[in-house]
CSV table of C-alpha atoms in Angstrom, one decimal:
chain,number,residue,atom,x,y,z
A,1,GLY,CA,-13.9,8.7,5.5
A,2,GLN,CA,-13.4,5.8,3.2
A,3,SER,CA,-13.9,2.1,3.4
A,4,LEU,CA,-13.2,-0.6,0.8
A,5,GLU,CA,-14.6,-4.2,0.8
A,6,GLN,CA,-13.1,-7.1,-0.9
A,7,PRO,CA,-13.4,-10.9,-0.4
A,8,SER,CA,-10.9,-12.2,2.1
A,9,GLU,CA,-9.9,-15.3,0.1
A,10,VAL,CA,-10.2,-16.7,-3.4
A,11,THR,CA,-9.0,-20.1,-4.7
A,12,ALA,CA,-8.6,-20.9,-8.4
A,13,VAL,CA,-6.8,-23.5,-10.6
A,14,GLU,CA,-3.7,-22.9,-12.7
A,15,GLY,CA,-4.6,-21.6,-16.1
A,16,ALA,CA,-8.1,-20.4,-15.1
A,17,ILE,CA,-9.5,-16.8,-14.9
A,18,VAL,CA,-10.3,-15.2,-11.5
A,19,GLN,CA,-12.0,-11.9,-10.7
A,20,ILE,CA,-11.4,-10.1,-7.4
A,21,ASN,CA,-14.1,-7.5,-6.6
A,22,CYS,CA,-13.8,-4.3,-4.6
A,23,THR,CA,-16.6,-2.0,-3.5
A,24,TYR,CA,-15.9,1.3,-1.9
A,25,GLN,CA,-17.6,4.1,0.0
A,26,THR,CA,-15.7,7.3,0.0
A,27,SER,CA,-16.3,11.0,0.8
A,28,GLY,CA,-14.3,11.9,-2.3
A,29,PHE,CA,-13.0,9.6,-5.1
A,30,TYR,CA,-10.4,10.1,-7.7
A,31,GLY,CA,-9.5,6.6,-8.7
A,32,LEU,CA,-8.9,3.0,-7.8
A,33,SER,CA,-5.5,1.2,-7.7
A,34,TRP,CA,-4.6,-2.4,-7.3
A,35,TYR,CA,-1.5,-3.8,-5.6
A,36,GLN,CA,0.0,-7.3,-5.3
A,37,GLN,CA,1.8,-8.5,-2.2
A,38,HIS,CA,3.5,-11.9,-1.8
A,39,ASP,CA,3.9,-13.3,1.7
A,40,GLY,CA,6.7,-11.5,3.5
A,41,GLY,CA,7.1,-9.1,0.6
A,42,ALA,CA,6.4,-5.5,-0.3
A,43,PRO,CA,3.3,-4.4,-2.2
A,44,THR,CA,3.8,-3.8,-5.9
A,45,PHE,CA,1.7,-1.6,-8.1
A,46,LEU,CA,-0.5,-3.4,-10.7
A,47,SER,CA,-2.9,-0.8,-12.2
A,48,TYR,CA,-4.9,2.4,-11.7
A,49,ASN,CA,-8.3,3.3,-13.0
A,50,ALA,CA,-9.5,6.9,-12.9
A,51,LEU,CA,-12.2,6.6,-15.5
A,52,ASP,CA,-15.0,4.0,-16.0
A,53,GLY,CA,-14.0,1.0,-18.1
A,54,LEU,CA,-11.4,-1.7,-18.5
A,55,GLU,CA,-7.6,-1.2,-18.4
A,56,GLU,CA,-5.5,-4.1,-19.6
A,57,THR,CA,-1.9,-4.9,-18.8
A,58,GLY,CA,-0.8,-8.3,-20.0
A,59,ARG,CA,-2.6,-11.0,-18.1
A,60,PHE,CA,-4.1,-8.6,-15.7
A,61,SER,CA,-7.0,-6.2,-16.3
A,62,SER,CA,-8.8,-3.8,-14.0
A,63,PHE,CA,-12.3,-2.4,-14.3
A,64,LEU,CA,-14.0,0.6,-12.7
A,65,SER,CA,-17.6,1.7,-12.5
A,66,ARG,CA,-17.9,5.0,-10.6
A,67,SER,CA,-21.6,5.0,-10.7
A,68,ASP,CA,-21.7,1.6,-8.9
A,69,SER,CA,-18.7,2.4,-6.6
A,70,TYR,CA,-17.2,-0.9,-7.8
A,71,GLY,CA,-14.2,-2.2,-9.4
A,72,TYR,CA,-12.5,-5.5,-10.0
A,73,LEU,CA,-9.1,-7.0,-10.9
A,74,LEU,CA,-9.2,-9.8,-13.5
A,75,LEU,CA,-6.3,-12.3,-13.7
A,76,GLN,CA,-6.1,-14.5,-16.7
A,77,GLU,CA,-4.1,-17.6,-17.4
A,78,LEU,CA,-3.4,-18.0,-13.8
A,79,GLN,CA,0.1,-19.2,-12.8
A,80,MET,CA,1.3,-20.5,-9.5
A,81,LYS,CA,3.4,-17.4,-9.0
A,82,ASP,CA,0.1,-15.4,-8.9
A,83,SER,CA,-0.6,-16.8,-5.4
A,84,ALA,CA,-0.5,-13.6,-3.3
A,85,SER,CA,-2.6,-11.0,-1.6
A,86,TYR,CA,-4.3,-8.4,-3.8
A,87,PHE,CA,-5.3,-5.0,-2.4
A,88,CYS,CA,-7.6,-2.4,-3.9
A,89,ALA,CA,-6.9,1.1,-2.8
A,90,ALA,CA,-8.9,4.3,-3.3
A,91,ARG,CA,-7.4,7.7,-4.1
A,92,GLY,CA,-9.7,10.1,-2.2
A,93,ASN,CA,-8.2,13.5,-2.9
A,94,ALA,CA,-6.2,15.4,-5.5
A,95,GLY,CA,-3.0,14.2,-3.9
A,96,ASN,CA,-2.0,10.6,-3.9
A,97,MET,CA,-3.2,9.5,-0.5
A,98,LEU,CA,-4.6,6.0,-0.7
A,99,THR,CA,-7.0,4.0,1.5
A,100,PHE,CA,-6.5,0.3,1.2
A,101,GLY,CA,-9.0,-2.5,1.4
A,102,GLY,CA,-8.3,-5.5,3.7
A,103,GLY,CA,-6.9,-7.6,0.8
A,104,THR,CA,-7.9,-10.8,-1.0
A,105,ARG,CA,-5.6,-13.8,-0.6
A,106,LEU,CA,-5.5,-15.7,-3.9
A,107,MET,CA,-4.4,-19.3,-3.8
A,108,VAL,CA,-3.7,-20.9,-7.2
A,109,LYS,CA,-3.8,-24.7,-7.2
A,110,PRO,CA,-2.2,-27.0,-9.8
B,1,ASN,CA,18.7,0.7,-8.8
B,2,ALA,CA,17.8,0.5,-5.1
B,3,GLY,CA,14.4,2.2,-5.2
B,4,VAL,CA,13.1,2.6,-1.7
B,5,THR,CA,15.4,1.5,1.1
B,6,GLN,CA,14.3,1.0,4.7
B,7,THR,CA,16.4,0.5,7.8
B,8,PRO,CA,16.3,-1.5,10.0
B,9,LYS,CA,14.6,-4.6,8.6
B,10,PHE,CA,13.8,-6.0,12.0
B,11,GLN,CA,13.7,-4.4,15.5
B,12,VAL,CA,12.5,-5.5,18.9
B,13,LEU,CA,11.8,-2.7,21.5
B,14,LYS,CA,10.6,-2.6,25.0
B,15,THR,CA,7.5,-0.6,25.9
B,16,GLY,CA,8.4,3.0,26.4
B,17,GLN,CA,11.6,2.9,24.3
B,18,SER,CA,11.9,5.3,21.3
B,19,MET,CA,13.3,4.7,17.9
B,20,THR,CA,13.4,6.1,14.4
B,21,LEU,CA,12.7,4.2,11.2
B,22,GLN,CA,14.7,5.4,8.3
B,23,CYS,CA,13.6,5.6,4.6
B,24,ALA,CA,15.4,6.8,1.6
B,25,GLN,CA,14.4,6.8,-2.1
B,26,ASP,CA,16.7,7.3,-5.1
B,27,MET,CA,14.0,7.8,-7.8
B,28,ASN,CA,13.7,11.6,-7.3
B,29,HIS,CA,10.1,11.3,-6.2
B,30,ASN,CA,8.3,14.2,-4.6
B,31,SER,CA,5.9,12.3,-2.4
B,32,MET,CA,6.7,9.9,0.4
B,33,TYR,CA,4.5,7.9,2.7
B,34,TRP,CA,4.6,5.7,5.9
B,35,TYR,CA,2.2,2.9,6.3
B,36,ARG,CA,1.7,0.2,8.9
B,37,GLN,CA,0.3,-3.3,8.1
B,38,ASP,CA,-1.0,-5.5,10.8
B,39,PRO,CA,-1.3,-9.3,10.3
B,40,GLY,CA,-3.9,-10.2,7.7
B,41,MET,CA,-4.9,-6.6,7.1
B,42,GLY,CA,-4.4,-3.9,4.6
B,43,LEU,CA,-2.1,-1.0,4.8
B,44,ARG,CA,-3.0,2.1,6.9
B,45,LEU,CA,-1.5,5.4,6.2
B,46,ILE,CA,0.3,7.0,9.2
B,47,TYR,CA,1.8,10.1,7.7
B,48,TYR,CA,2.7,11.4,4.2
B,49,SER,CA,4.8,14.1,2.7
B,50,ALA,CA,3.5,15.5,-0.6
B,51,SER,CA,6.7,17.4,-1.2
B,52,GLU,CA,9.9,18.3,0.5
B,53,GLY,CA,9.2,20.5,3.5
B,54,THR,CA,5.6,19.4,4.0
B,55,THR,CA,4.1,16.6,6.1
B,56,ASP,CA,0.5,15.7,6.8
B,57,LYS,CA,-1.3,13.2,9.0
B,58,GLY,CA,-2.9,10.1,7.6
B,59,GLU,CA,-5.4,7.7,9.0
B,60,VAL,CA,-3.5,6.5,12.1
B,61,PRO,CA,-0.9,9.2,13.2
B,62,ASN,CA,-1.2,9.0,17.0
B,63,GLY,CA,2.0,7.9,18.7
B,64,TYR,CA,4.2,8.8,15.6
B,65,ASN,CA,6.1,11.7,14.3
B,66,VAL,CA,7.8,12.2,11.0
B,67,SER,CA,10.6,14.3,9.4
B,68,ARG,CA,11.1,14.9,5.7
B,69,LEU,CA,14.8,15.5,6.0
B,70,ASN,CA,15.3,16.3,2.3
B,71,LYS,CA,13.8,15.1,-1.0
B,72,ARG,CA,15.3,11.6,-0.6
B,73,GLU,CA,14.7,10.9,3.1
B,74,PHE,CA,11.5,10.5,5.2
B,75,SER,CA,11.9,9.2,8.8
B,76,LEU,CA,9.2,7.9,11.2
B,77,ARG,CA,9.8,8.2,15.0
B,78,LEU,CA,8.1,6.3,17.8
B,79,GLU,CA,8.6,8.5,20.9
B,80,SER,CA,7.3,6.0,23.5
B,81,ALA,CA,6.7,2.6,21.9
B,82,ALA,CA,3.6,0.6,22.9
B,83,PRO,CA,2.7,-3.0,22.2
B,84,SER,CA,-0.2,-1.8,19.9
B,85,GLN,CA,2.5,-0.4,17.6
B,86,THR,CA,3.8,-3.9,16.9
B,87,SER,CA,3.4,-4.1,13.1
B,88,VAL,CA,5.2,-4.1,9.8
B,89,TYR,CA,6.0,-0.6,8.6
B,90,PHE,CA,6.3,0.2,5.0
B,91,CYS,CA,7.7,3.4,3.4
B,92,ALA,CA,6.7,4.3,-0.1
B,93,SER,CA,7.3,7.0,-2.6
B,94,SER,CA,5.7,8.3,-5.8
B,95,GLU,CA,6.2,11.0,-8.4
B,96,GLY,CA,3.2,12.9,-7.2
B,97,GLY,CA,-0.5,12.8,-7.5
B,98,GLN,CA,-2.9,11.6,-10.2
B,99,GLY,CA,-2.8,8.0,-9.1
B,100,ARG,CA,0.8,7.4,-9.9
B,101,ALA,CA,2.2,4.1,-8.7
B,102,GLN,CA,3.6,4.1,-5.1
B,103,HIS,CA,6.9,2.2,-4.8
B,104,PHE,CA,7.3,0.4,-1.6
B,105,GLY,CA,10.4,-0.5,0.5
B,106,ASP,CA,10.8,-4.0,1.9
B,107,GLY,CA,9.4,-3.1,5.3
B,108,THR,CA,10.6,-2.9,8.9
B,109,ARG,CA,9.2,-5.7,11.2
B,110,LEU,CA,8.8,-4.1,14.6
B,111,SER,CA,7.9,-5.9,17.8
B,112,ILE,CA,7.3,-4.1,21.0
B,113,LEU,CA,7.3,-6.2,24.2
């Protein structure tokens, strides 16, 4: 089985940097994805890490350490529109089955 | 470009009723998935289809059945709805494995009384 842990809620100020952590326990592990979901909306894909290290996509970066079973999503230059829930998801087999964490609700304040 | 389309968007059922949730994608993706999301929680995989003609159970398959009708369509059926199945149901698709992005539909909000 698989389980992923992430903080339930994070608050930050507009323009700041925030890091959302995710630790995982899996019987098999191929990579870690991140998804964003606004209230009442559908999840949208942000990033995927298969190898250790940092992946950067604009204001968002994602990091993975396989030896520590740990990853994080880094959001820079926070904007009000970044207020949403963020989910880490582990890919546990050679297919694309994902196990999702419980989500971190990010509130960006002016 | 529609992406992943789910119907209906909202549905209220009585306990014991049956219904089928429909999902269609126009991105020529091989893999399709059904998730449920309960309030304040992450998504849990119900069933998935790695390719046309194959389906497999996910984390929470009990009480559900699926049909991969063709490459575009993947339906989810509740044979005898129970209040515990009240949830938001999301369909998703992806090109295949290797961590490719899953593209989600807008969801079906299902209430069972």
